[in-house]
Coordinates of C-alpha atoms and ligand atoms in Angstrom, one line a residue:
X1 CA 20.6 70.9 -18.0
X2 CA 18.4 71.9 -15.4
X3 CA 15.5 71.8 -17.7
X4 CA 17.1 68.8 -19.2
X5 CA 17.2 67.6 -15.5
X6 CA 13.6 68.7 -14.8
X7 CA 12.6 67.2 -18.1
X8 CA 14.3 63.8 -17.4
X9 CA 13.0 63.9 -13.8
X10 CA 9.4 64.5 -15.2
X11 CA 10.0 61.7 -17.8
X12 CA 11.1 59.4 -15.0
X13 CA 8.1 60.4 -12.8
X14 CA 5.8 59.8 -15.8
X15 CA 7.4 56.5 -16.6
X16 CA 7.0 55.3 -13.0
X17 CA 3.5 56.6 -13.0
X18 CA 2.5 54.9 -16.3
X19 CA 4.1 51.6 -15.4
X20 CA 2.4 51.8 -12.1
X21 CA -0.7 52.6 -13.8
X22 CA -0.3 49.6 -16.1
X23 CA 0.8 47.4 -13.3
X24 CA -1.7 48.8 -10.7
X25 CA -4.8 49.9 -12.4
X26 CA -5.3 47.1 -15.0
X27 CA -4.0 44.2 -12.8
X28 CA -5.9 45.8 -10.0
X29 CA -9.1 45.6 -12.0
X30 CA -8.2 42.1 -13.1
X31 CA -7.2 41.2 -9.5
X32 CA -10.5 42.6 -8.2
X33 CA -12.4 40.7 -10.8
X34 CA -10.8 37.4 -10.1
X35 CA -11.1 38.0 -6.4
X36 CA -14.9 38.6 -6.7
X37 CA -15.3 35.4 -8.9
X38 CA -13.3 33.3 -6.5
X39 CA -15.1 34.8 -3.5
X40 CA -18.5 33.9 -4.9
X41 CA -17.6 30.3 -6.1
X42 CA -15.9 29.6 -2.6
X43 CA -18.6 31.4 -0.5
X44 CA -20.4 29.7 2.2
X45 CA -23.5 30.2 0.1
X46 CA -22.3 27.6 -2.3
X47 CA -21.7 25.2 0.6
X48 CA -18.5 23.7 -0.8
X49 CA -19.9 22.7 -4.2
X50 CA -20.6 19.0 -3.5
X51 CA -22.2 17.1 -6.5
X52 CA -26.0 16.9 -6.4
X53 CA -26.5 19.9 -4.0
X54 CA -28.0 23.2 -4.8
X55 CA -24.6 24.9 -3.9
X56 CA -22.9 23.2 -6.8
X57 CA -25.9 24.1 -9.0
X58 CA -25.4 27.8 -8.3
X59 CA -21.7 27.4 -9.3
X60 CA -22.8 25.6 -12.6
X61 CA -25.3 28.4 -13.4
X62 CA -22.5 31.1 -12.6
X63 CA -20.0 29.4 -14.9
X64 CA -22.6 29.0 -17.6
X65 CA -23.3 32.9 -17.3
X66 CA -19.7 33.6 -17.6
X67 CA -19.4 31.3 -20.7
X68 CA -22.5 33.0 -22.1
X69 CA -21.2 36.5 -21.4
X70 CA -17.9 35.9 -23.2
X71 CA -19.7 34.3 -26.0
X72 CA -18.3 30.8 -26.0
X73 CA -19.9 28.5 -28.5
X74 CA -22.1 25.5 -27.4
X75 CA -22.1 22.0 -28.5
X76 CA -25.6 20.4 -29.0
X77 CA -27.1 23.9 -28.1
X78 CA -26.1 23.6 -24.4
X79 CA -23.1 24.4 -22.1
X80 CA -24.1 21.3 -20.0
X81 CA -23.1 17.6 -20.2
X82 CA -25.2 15.9 -17.7
X83 CA -24.4 12.6 -15.9
X84 CA -25.4 10.8 -12.8
X85 CA -23.3 10.1 -9.7
X86 CA -23.9 8.3 -6.5
X87 CA -23.6 11.0 -3.9
X88 CA -24.9 9.3 -0.7
X89 CA -26.1 6.0 0.7
X90 CA -29.3 5.4 2.6
X91 CA -30.6 2.5 4.6
X92 CA -33.6 0.8 2.8
X93 CA -36.6 -0.7 4.9
X94 CA -35.3 -4.2 4.7
X95 CA -32.4 -4.2 7.1
X96 CA -33.0 -6.9 9.8
X97 CA -31.1 -8.9 12.3
X98 CA -32.6 -11.9 14.2
X99 CA -30.7 -13.8 16.8
X100 CA -31.5 -17.3 17.8
X101 CA -30.4 -18.7 21.1
X102 CA -30.7 -22.5 21.6
X103 CA -32.1 -23.0 25.2
X104 CA -30.3 -25.8 26.8
X105 CA -32.5 -28.7 28.1
X106 CA -30.7 -31.7 29.6
X107 CA -31.5 -34.9 27.7
X108 CA -33.0 -33.2 24.7
X109 CA -31.1 -33.7 21.3
X110 CA -29.7 -30.5 20.1
X111 CA -31.8 -30.4 16.9
X112 CA -34.9 -30.6 19.1
X113 CA -33.9 -28.0 21.6
X114 CA -36.1 -24.8 21.6
X115 CA -34.7 -21.6 20.1
X116 CA -35.4 -18.1 21.5
X117 CA -35.6 -15.5 18.7
X118 CA -34.8 -11.9 19.1
X119 CA -35.4 -9.3 16.5
X120 CA -33.1 -6.3 16.6
X121 CA -34.3 -2.9 15.7
X122 CA -32.3 -0.8 13.1
X123 CA -30.7 2.4 14.4
X124 CA -31.2 1.1 18.0
X125 CA -29.4 -2.3 18.2
X126 CA -27.6 -2.1 14.9
X127 CA -26.8 -0.2 11.6
X128 CA -25.7 -1.5 8.2
X129 CA -22.1 -0.5 7.4
X130 CA -21.6 1.5 4.2
X131 CA -19.5 -0.9 2.3
X132 CA -21.8 -3.9 3.1
X133 CA -23.1 -6.0 0.3
X134 CA -26.8 -6.2 0.0
X135 CA -27.6 -9.7 1.0
X136 CA -29.0 -12.1 3.6
X137 CA -26.6 -14.4 5.6
X138 CA -27.2 -16.8 8.4
X139 CA -24.8 -18.7 10.5
X140 CA -22.8 -19.2 13.7
X141 CA -20.9 -16.3 15.3
X142 CA -17.1 -16.4 15.6
X143 CA -15.6 -13.9 18.0
X144 CA -12.3 -12.8 16.4
X145 CA -11.0 -10.1 18.6
X146 CA -10.0 -7.1 16.4
X147 CA -10.1 -9.2 13.2
X148 CA -6.3 -8.6 12.5
X149 CA -3.9 -10.9 10.8
X150 CA -0.4 -9.3 11.1
X151 CA 2.3 -12.0 10.5
X152 CA 5.2 -9.4 10.9
X153 CA 3.7 -8.7 14.5
X154 CA 3.3 -12.4 15.1
X155 CA -0.4 -11.7 15.8
X156 CA -3.3 -13.3 14.1
X157 CA -6.9 -13.2 15.5
X158 CA -7.9 -16.0 12.8
X159 CA -5.2 -18.4 14.1
X160 CA -6.7 -21.7 15.0
X161 CA -10.3 -20.8 14.2
X162 CA -12.3 -21.7 11.2
X163 CA -14.7 -19.0 10.2
X164 CA -15.7 -20.3 6.8
X165 CA -19.4 -19.8 6.2
X166 CA -19.6 -18.1 9.6
X167 CA -20.3 -14.5 10.8
X168 CA -17.3 -12.9 12.5
X169 CA -17.8 -10.6 15.4
X170 CA -14.9 -8.1 15.9
X171 CA -14.0 -4.9 17.8
X172 CA -13.0 -1.7 16.0
X173 CA -9.4 -0.2 16.2
X174 CA -6.7 -2.4 17.4
X175 CA -5.0 -4.0 20.6
X176 CA -2.9 -0.9 21.1
X177 CA -6.3 1.2 21.3
X178 CA -5.5 4.7 20.2
X179 CA -1.7 4.6 20.4
X180 CA -0.5 7.0 17.7
X181 CA 2.4 5.1 16.5
X182 CA 1.2 1.6 16.9
X183 CA 2.3 -1.0 14.4
X184 CA -1.3 -2.2 14.3
X185 CA -2.5 1.1 12.8
X186 CA -2.4 -0.1 9.2
X187 CA -4.8 -2.9 10.2
X188 CA -7.3 -0.7 12.1
X189 CA -9.6 0.4 9.3
X190 CA -13.0 -1.5 8.9
X191 CA -12.2 -1.9 5.3
X192 CA -9.2 -3.9 6.0
X193 CA -11.0 -6.0 8.6
X194 CA -13.8 -6.7 6.0
X195 CA -11.4 -7.8 3.3
X196 CA -9.4 -9.9 5.8
X197 CA -12.7 -11.7 7.2
X198 CA -14.0 -12.3 3.6
X199 CA -10.6 -13.7 2.7
X200 CA -10.8 -16.1 5.6
X201 CA -14.2 -17.3 4.4
X202 CA -16.5 -15.5 6.5
X203 CA -19.9 -14.6 5.0
X204 CA -20.8 -11.8 7.4
X205 CA -19.2 -9.3 9.9
X206 CA -20.5 -7.7 13.0
X207 CA -18.4 -4.7 14.3
X208 CA -18.7 -3.4 17.9
X209 CA -16.9 -0.3 18.9
X210 CA -13.9 -0.5 21.2
X211 CA -14.5 0.7 24.7
X212 CA -14.2 4.5 24.9
X213 CA -16.1 7.8 24.4
X214 CA -17.4 6.9 21.0
X215 CA -18.4 3.3 21.8
X216 CA -22.1 4.1 21.6
X217 CA -21.8 6.1 18.4
X218 CA -23.1 4.5 15.3
X219 CA -20.9 4.9 12.1
X220 CA -22.3 7.4 9.5
X221 CA -23.5 5.9 6.2
X222 CA -20.7 7.7 4.4
X223 CA -20.6 6.9 0.7
X224 CA -17.2 6.2 -0.9
X225 CA -17.0 5.1 -4.5
X226 CA -13.9 3.0 -4.1
X227 CA -15.5 1.2 -1.2
X228 CA -18.4 -0.7 -2.4
X229 CA -18.5 -4.4 -3.6
X230 CA -16.9 -5.6 -0.4
X231 CA -18.0 -9.1 -0.8
X232 CA -19.4 -9.3 2.7
X233 CA -22.5 -8.4 4.7
X234 CA -21.4 -6.0 7.4
X235 CA -23.2 -4.3 10.4
X236 CA -22.3 -2.3 13.5
X237 CA -23.8 -3.5 16.8
X238 CA -24.8 -1.6 19.7
X239 CA -22.4 -2.8 22.5
X240 CA -25.1 -3.4 25.2
X241 CA -27.4 -5.1 22.7
X242 CA -24.6 -7.6 21.8
X243 CA -22.8 -8.4 25.0
X244 CA -25.7 -10.5 26.3
X245 CA -24.9 -13.2 23.7
X246 CA -21.5 -13.9 25.3
X247 CA -21.2 -16.7 27.8
X248 CA -20.9 -15.7 31.4
X249 CA -17.4 -16.9 31.7
X250 CA -16.2 -15.0 28.5
X251 CA -17.7 -11.6 28.6
X252 CA -16.9 -9.2 25.8
X253 CA -15.4 -6.5 28.0
X254 CA -13.0 -9.1 29.7
X255 CA -12.0 -10.6 26.5
X256 CA -11.2 -7.2 25.0
X257 CA -9.3 -6.2 28.1
X258 CA -7.2 -9.4 27.9
X259 CA -6.4 -9.0 24.3
X260 CA -5.2 -5.4 25.0
X261 CA -3.2 -6.4 27.9
X262 CA -1.6 -9.5 26.6
X263 CA -1.6 -8.7 22.9
X264 CA -2.8 -12.4 22.4
X265 CA -6.0 -13.3 20.4
X266 CA -9.0 -14.8 22.3
X267 CA -11.1 -16.1 19.4
X268 CA -13.8 -18.6 19.8
X269 CA -17.2 -19.6 18.4
X270 CA -20.1 -18.2 20.5
X271 CA -22.0 -21.3 21.8
X272 CA -25.6 -21.8 21.1
X273 CA -26.2 -18.6 19.2
X274 CA -27.0 -18.1 15.5
X275 CA -27.8 -14.9 13.8
X276 CA -29.6 -13.9 10.4
X277 CA -28.5 -10.6 9.0
X278 CA -30.2 -8.9 6.0
X279 CA -28.8 -5.7 4.8
X280 CA -30.6 -3.2 2.4
X281 CA -28.4 -0.1 1.3
X282 CA -29.6 2.1 -1.4
X283 CA -27.5 4.5 -3.6
X284 CA -28.7 8.0 -3.7
X285 CA -28.1 9.1 -7.2
X286 CA -27.8 12.7 -8.2
X287 CA -27.5 14.4 -11.6
X288 CA -24.6 16.8 -12.1
X289 CA -23.0 18.5 -15.1
X290 CA -19.8 19.2 -16.8
X291 CA -20.0 22.8 -18.0
X292 CA -18.3 23.3 -21.5
X293 CA -18.2 25.7 -24.4
X294 CA -15.6 26.4 -27.1
X295 CA -13.8 29.0 -29.2
X296 CA -13.7 28.0 -32.9
X297 CA -10.4 28.2 -34.5
X298 CA -9.7 30.5 -37.4
X299 CA -7.6 28.1 -39.6
X300 CA -9.8 26.1 -42.1
X301 CA -7.9 22.9 -41.3
X302 CA -6.8 23.4 -37.8
X303 CA -10.1 24.5 -36.5
X304 CA -11.1 20.9 -36.7
X305 CA -8.6 20.1 -34.0
X306 CA -9.3 20.9 -30.4
X307 CA -7.3 21.6 -27.3
X308 CA -9.2 21.0 -24.1
X309 CA -8.6 23.5 -21.2
X310 CA -10.1 22.1 -18.0
X311 CA -10.6 22.9 -14.4
X312 CA -12.9 21.0 -12.0
X313 CA -15.6 23.2 -10.2
X314 CA -16.8 20.6 -7.5
X315 CA -15.4 20.4 -4.1
X316 CA -16.0 18.4 -0.9
X317 CA -19.2 20.1 0.4
X318 CA -19.0 19.6 4.2
X319 CA -16.2 17.2 4.3
X320 CA -16.4 13.4 3.7
X321 CA -13.8 10.8 3.4
X322 CA -11.1 12.9 1.7
X323 CA -11.4 15.9 4.0
X324 CA -8.2 16.7 5.9
X325 CA -10.1 18.4 8.7
X326 CA -9.9 15.3 10.8
X327 CA -12.8 13.3 12.4
X328 CA -15.1 14.8 15.1
X329 CA -16.5 18.3 15.5
X330 CA -19.5 19.7 13.5
X331 CA -19.4 19.4 9.7
X332 CA -18.1 22.6 8.1
X333 CA -18.3 24.1 4.6
X334 CA -15.1 23.2 2.8
X335 CA -14.9 26.4 0.6
X336 CA -12.4 25.2 -1.8
X337 CA -11.1 28.6 -3.0
X338 CA -7.8 27.2 -4.2
X339 CA -9.2 23.9 -4.9
X340 CA -10.4 24.7 -7.4
X341 CA -12.4 28.0 -7.7
X342 CA -8.9 29.4 -8.7
X343 CA -8.5 27.0 -11.6
X344 CA -12.1 27.7 -12.7
X345 CA -11.6 31.5 -12.7
X346 CA -8.2 31.3 -14.3
X347 CA -9.8 29.0 -17.1
X348 CA -12.6 31.7 -17.7
X349 CA -10.0 34.5 -18.1
X350 CA -8.0 32.3 -20.6
X351 CA -11.4 31.7 -22.4
X352 CA -12.0 35.5 -22.6
X353 CA -8.5 36.2 -24.0
X354 CA -9.2 33.5 -26.7
X355 CA -12.6 35.0 -27.6
X356 CA -10.9 38.4 -28.1
X357 CA -8.2 36.7 -30.2
X358 CA -9.2 33.4 -31.6
X359 CA -6.3 31.1 -32.5
X360 CA -6.0 28.8 -35.5
X361 CA -7.0 25.6 -33.6
X362 CA -10.3 25.4 -31.6
X363 CA -10.2 25.4 -27.9
X364 CA -12.7 23.6 -25.6
X365 CA -13.2 25.1 -22.1
X366 CA -14.6 22.5 -19.7
X367 CA -15.4 22.8 -16.0
X368 CA -15.7 19.2 -14.7
X369 CA -17.8 17.9 -11.9
X370 CA -17.2 15.2 -9.5
X371 CA -13.4 15.4 -9.8
X372 CA -13.1 14.8 -6.0
X373 CA -15.3 11.8 -6.2
X374 CA -12.6 10.1 -8.5
X375 CA -12.3 12.1 -11.6
X376 CA -15.9 11.0 -12.5
X377 CA -16.6 14.1 -14.6
X378 CA -13.6 14.0 -16.8
X379 CA -13.9 10.2 -17.2
X380 CA -17.6 10.8 -18.4
X381 CA -16.3 13.5 -20.7
X382 CA -13.5 11.4 -22.4
X383 CA -16.1 8.5 -22.7
X384 CA -18.8 10.8 -24.2
X385 CA -16.7 13.6 -25.8
X386 CA -18.7 16.1 -28.0
X387 CA -16.1 15.5 -30.8
X388 CA -14.2 12.5 -31.9
X389 CA -11.6 11.8 -29.1
X390 CA -8.6 11.8 -31.6
X391 CA -9.4 15.3 -32.6
X392 CA -8.3 16.4 -29.1
X393 CA -4.6 17.3 -29.7
X394 CA -3.7 18.1 -26.0
X395 CA -5.4 18.7 -22.7
X396 CA -4.4 21.5 -20.2
X397 CA -5.6 21.1 -16.6
X398 CA -5.7 23.8 -14.0
X399 CA -6.1 22.4 -10.5
X400 CA -5.0 24.7 -7.6
X401 CA -3.4 27.9 -9.2
X402 CA -4.3 30.3 -6.5
X403 CA -1.6 29.9 -3.8
X404 CA 1.6 30.8 -5.7
X405 CA 4.5 31.1 -3.4
X406 CA 7.9 32.9 -4.5
X407 CA 6.3 33.2 -8.1
X408 CA 6.7 29.4 -8.4
X409 CA 4.4 27.7 -10.9
X410 CA 4.7 23.8 -11.5
X411 CA 3.7 22.1 -14.7
X412 CA 3.2 18.4 -14.7
X413 CA 3.1 16.0 -17.7
X414 CA 5.9 17.4 -19.7
X415 CA 6.9 13.8 -20.6
X416 CA 3.6 13.1 -22.3
X417 CA 4.9 14.7 -25.5
X418 CA 8.3 15.6 -26.8
X419 CA 7.0 18.9 -27.9
X420 CA 6.3 20.4 -24.4
X421 CA 9.7 20.9 -23.1
X422 CA 10.8 23.3 -25.9
X423 CA 7.3 25.1 -25.6
X424 CA 7.8 25.6 -21.9
X425 CA 11.4 26.7 -22.3
X426 CA 10.6 29.1 -25.0
X427 CA 7.9 30.9 -23.1
X428 CA 10.1 32.3 -20.4
X429 CA 8.1 34.8 -18.3
X430 CA 10.6 34.7 -15.6
X431 CA 9.9 38.3 -14.6
X432 CA 6.6 37.1 -13.2
X433 CA 6.6 33.2 -12.9
X434 CA 9.5 30.7 -12.2
X435 CA 8.2 27.6 -14.0
X436 CA 9.3 24.1 -12.7
X437 CA 8.6 21.2 -15.0
X438 CA 7.6 17.8 -13.7
X439 CA 7.5 14.9 -16.1
X440 CA 4.8 12.7 -14.3
X441 CA 1.6 12.9 -16.4
X442 CA -0.4 10.4 -14.2
X443 CA -1.3 12.5 -11.2
X444 CA -4.5 12.5 -9.3
X445 CA -6.5 15.1 -11.2
X446 CA -8.6 15.3 -14.4
X447 CA -5.7 15.2 -16.9
X448 CA -5.3 11.6 -15.8
X449 CA -8.5 10.7 -17.6
X450 CA -7.0 12.1 -20.9
X451 CA -3.5 10.8 -20.7
X452 CA -4.8 7.2 -20.3
X453 CA -6.6 7.9 -23.8
X454 CA -3.1 8.6 -25.2
X455 CA -3.6 12.5 -25.2
X456 CA -0.7 14.7 -24.3
X457 CA -1.5 16.6 -21.1
X458 CA -0.2 19.4 -18.9
X459 CA -1.3 20.2 -15.4
X460 CA -0.6 23.5 -13.8
X461 CA -0.2 23.9 -10.0
X462 CA 1.0 26.4 -7.6
X463 CA 1.7 23.8 -4.7
X464 CA 0.1 22.2 -1.8
X465 CA -0.6 24.1 1.5
X466 CA -1.8 23.6 5.0
X467 CA -5.4 24.5 4.0
X468 CA -5.7 21.8 1.4
X469 CA -9.0 19.8 1.7
X470 CA -9.9 21.8 4.8
X471 CA -12.7 24.4 5.6
X472 CA -10.0 27.0 5.8
X473 CA -9.3 27.0 2.1
X474 CA -10.7 30.4 1.8
X475 CA -10.7 33.3 -0.8
X476 CA -8.8 35.6 1.5
X477 CA -5.7 33.3 1.3
X478 CA -5.4 33.4 -2.5
X479 CA -2.6 35.2 -4.1
X480 CA -4.5 37.0 -6.9
X481 CA -1.3 38.7 -8.4
X482 CA 0.0 35.1 -8.5
X483 CA -3.2 34.0 -10.2
X484 CA -2.9 36.7 -12.9
X485 CA 0.8 35.6 -13.6
X486 CA -0.2 31.9 -13.7
X487 CA -3.2 32.7 -16.0
X488 CA -0.9 34.7 -18.4
X489 CA 1.6 32.0 -18.5
X490 CA -0.9 29.2 -19.1
X491 CA -2.5 31.4 -21.8
X492 CA 0.8 31.8 -23.5
X493 CA 1.3 28.0 -23.4
X494 CA -2.2 27.1 -24.9
X495 CA -1.8 30.0 -27.4
X496 CA 1.4 28.4 -28.7
X497 CA -0.2 25.0 -29.0
X498 CA -3.2 26.4 -30.8
X499 CA -1.2 28.3 -33.3
X500 CA 1.5 25.7 -34.0
X501 CA 1.0 23.8 -37.4
X502 CA 1.8 20.4 -36.0
X503 CA 0.0 18.7 -33.1
X504 CA 2.1 17.6 -30.2
X505 CA 2.7 13.8 -30.5
X506 CA 1.8 11.7 -27.6
X507 CA 4.6 9.7 -25.9
X508 CA 4.2 7.1 -23.2
X509 CA 7.4 7.5 -21.2
X510 CA 8.4 5.9 -17.9
X511 CA 8.1 8.3 -15.0
X512 CA 11.6 6.9 -14.3
X513 CA 11.6 6.2 -10.6
X514 CA 9.1 4.6 -8.3
X515 CA 6.9 7.3 -6.7
X516 CA 7.6 8.5 -3.0
X517 CA 6.4 6.5 -0.1
X518 CA 3.1 7.8 1.4
X519 CA 2.9 8.5 5.2
X520 CA -0.9 8.6 5.9
X521 CA -2.1 5.6 7.8
X522 CA -4.5 4.1 5.5
X523 CA -4.0 5.0 2.0
X524 CA -1.1 4.0 -0.2
X525 CA 0.4 0.6 -0.8
X526 CA 3.1 0.7 1.9
X527 CA 6.7 0.3 0.8
X528 CA 6.2 -1.4 -2.6
X529 CA 5.1 0.0 -6.0
X530 CA 2.7 -1.9 -8.4
X531 CA 1.8 1.0 -10.7
X532 CA -1.8 0.7 -11.6
X533 CA -3.8 3.9 -12.4
X534 CA -7.0 3.3 -10.4
X535 CA -10.4 3.7 -12.0
X536 CA -12.8 5.1 -9.5
X537 CA -15.9 3.7 -11.2
X538 CA -17.2 0.7 -9.3
X539 CA -17.3 -2.6 -11.2
X540 CA -19.0 -5.7 -9.9
X541 CA -16.5 -8.1 -11.2
X542 CA -13.5 -6.7 -9.4
X543 CA -11.0 -3.8 -9.4
X544 CA -11.0 -2.1 -12.7
X545 CA -8.0 0.0 -13.8
X546 CA -7.7 3.1 -16.0
X547 CA -4.2 2.0 -17.1
X548 CA -0.6 1.4 -15.8
X549 CA 1.9 4.0 -15.2
X550 CA 4.6 3.6 -17.8
X551 CA 7.7 1.9 -16.7
X552 CA 6.0 0.4 -13.6
X553 CA 5.8 -3.2 -12.7
X554 CA 2.1 -3.3 -13.7
X555 CA 3.2 -1.8 -17.1
X556 CA 6.1 -4.2 -17.6
X557 CA 3.7 -7.2 -16.8
X558 CA 1.2 -5.8 -19.5
X559 CA -1.7 -4.6 -17.6
X560 CA -3.7 -2.1 -19.7
X561 CA -6.6 0.4 -19.4
X562 CA -10.0 -1.2 -18.6
X563 CA -8.5 -4.5 -17.3
X564 CA -10.2 -5.8 -14.3
X565 CA -8.0 -7.4 -11.5
X566 CA -10.0 -10.3 -9.8
X567 CA -7.5 -12.3 -8.0
X568 CA -3.8 -11.8 -6.8
X569 CA -2.2 -15.2 -5.9
X570 CA -4.9 -16.8 -3.7
X571 CA -6.7 -13.6 -2.6
X572 CA -9.9 -12.5 -4.3
X573 CA -9.8 -8.8 -5.3
X574 CA -13.3 -7.2 -5.4
X575 CA -12.3 -3.5 -5.1
X576 CA -9.4 -1.2 -4.8
X577 CA -9.1 -1.6 -1.0
X578 CA -8.7 -5.4 -1.5
X579 CA -6.1 -4.6 -4.1
X580 CA -4.2 -2.2 -1.7
X581 CA -4.2 -4.6 1.4
X582 CA -2.9 -7.5 -0.8
X583 CA -0.2 -5.5 -2.4
X584 CA 1.0 -3.8 0.8
X585 CA 1.3 -7.1 2.4
X586 CA 4.3 -8.0 0.1
X587 CA 7.8 -6.8 -0.3
X588 CA 9.9 -5.6 -3.1
X589 CA 11.1 -8.5 -5.4
X590 CA 8.0 -10.5 -4.7
X591 CA 6.4 -11.9 -7.8
X592 CA 2.6 -11.7 -7.8
X593 CA 0.3 -13.8 -10.0
X594 CA -2.3 -11.4 -11.1
X595 CA -5.5 -12.8 -12.7
X596 CA -7.3 -10.3 -14.8
X597 CA -10.4 -10.2 -17.0
X598 CA -10.4 -8.3 -20.3
X599 CA -11.8 -8.3 -23.9
X600 CA -15.4 -8.2 -25.0
X601 CA -17.8 -8.7 -22.1
X602 CA -14.7 -9.5 -20.0
X603 CA -14.8 -13.1 -21.3
X604 CA -11.0 -13.4 -21.6
X605 CA -9.2 -14.5 -18.3
X606 CA -5.3 -13.7 -18.3
X607 CA -2.8 -14.5 -15.7
X608 CA 0.2 -12.0 -15.5
X609 CA 3.3 -11.9 -13.3
X610 CA 4.0 -8.6 -11.6
X611 CA 7.4 -8.1 -9.8
X612 CA 7.1 -5.5 -7.2
X613 CA 9.8 -2.8 -6.6
X614 CA 10.5 -0.5 -3.7
X615 CA 9.1 2.9 -3.6
X616 CA 11.5 5.8 -3.6
X617 CA 12.2 7.2 0.0
Ligands
LIG701 ZN1 -8.7 19.8 -7.1

């Protein structure tokens, strides 16, 4: 017995040792390898991997090396699919502002009165604003306070003043100044003020900063791809340079203080002053690349069908409009360890597993660029796919799989094919991951570019966290054991899809209920749901969409992919911001007359009626 006891004791110790060995040594190696890869991709050296920078180029070369070393096949002899993106804006040489002041002389008819001209100097007296149209305008100046029309607050800076064909002059922020919970907050952005001014008929906009610490700070020319095509010429003026054009009895500072104190507009036309404004903004284009390779399937028939496994490798660089770091402070590298170095590394691991054990169907591995800029890399891929798009049987997206909490792994998109639920349920790896299924297939990541092409999609995600889109999204916060478990699970899903005879059929199902309300100040459409899937590629004609969320008001009205919204009721819609401000000014139950362009060369003009519904609490 004793010996039996010693033997069994020995066996137990051996068992523990072996399993530990299996658990510790091999995962440890894998963990170390994954850590080193995430560490490099999210290192300060790569400067947050912003498209068009040398930092992202290093990341691209690194991913190519990985593809090369595991032996992935190339399309067209290259792992790269290059495309251009606008990465910045710069002021051209042709920005100019000329003020004309009529010099009063008694007894001389107005048209004969002399005019004093004053040329402003760019970057000294004024700067063009990033969303300005490139055009020249000339006209009278209408001071319109904060440029806000808030009917529910019984406040309208445009009441009783006609600004058609004029240039409006307005103050930044709102009459509550920097009050955190002000009801004016949603009217504080310059984009809203530009859309409002244009819809009132103004041809130009001069913004002056509200009194305060940053009143003498010029806005940076920050490129935002949903912001262009504003339909108005817009500049920021230096407060001191501008205030001298106000009449002595109506000084800018007094007007501002009155509005803030009384919450009452003080709008009027500046007497005897005209201004000519010419703006010249130039897009800075950069070339960037999707990195792709594939494992050829083993089955003579199925190898001609492809599963796409994708993970974007770009990130925010030093911040920009979608940084959650908050304004002010020096720009910092947004390392993007979880978003999305984790997805890239997990994808490379999965590619390696398939190279060692190729499945029946072929699998394409693609690391997209410019996802943070509006899915530009995946949109480019689906519009320029290396194979016929209908040969793609499904798309599996990995975006943020590095911060697993309590073994939880979420998979979105299960409603996009009736094959997915049973596959997910059959692959129960519950001793490592607890999988949560989410039906919505239209989320804000690269799979959205595929589902709008009627391709079944799944997106894997380990959850949002406090470092999301911040410089603190670092490699040492990654749960590497969780990444291994997620990788193994995702591999098993893809492997099942790649070896199953039939391809998953696409189904366009309603996501059921309206999405949750958004809290953040600017973005989001307030309390109501319209249901378009925005397309982040600019279009000169208006607000182009990538589709409608199934079951949404837009879907029920018949809006489809590539439609361009140009007008809603009497409001012109030139871009996504115009669309957002118009929709959120309405309430559930309102029926909107939506004018769209579609068809060849967008020659077809159609009017659709969209009935808004409430967003879910
Ligand atoms: Zn991401």
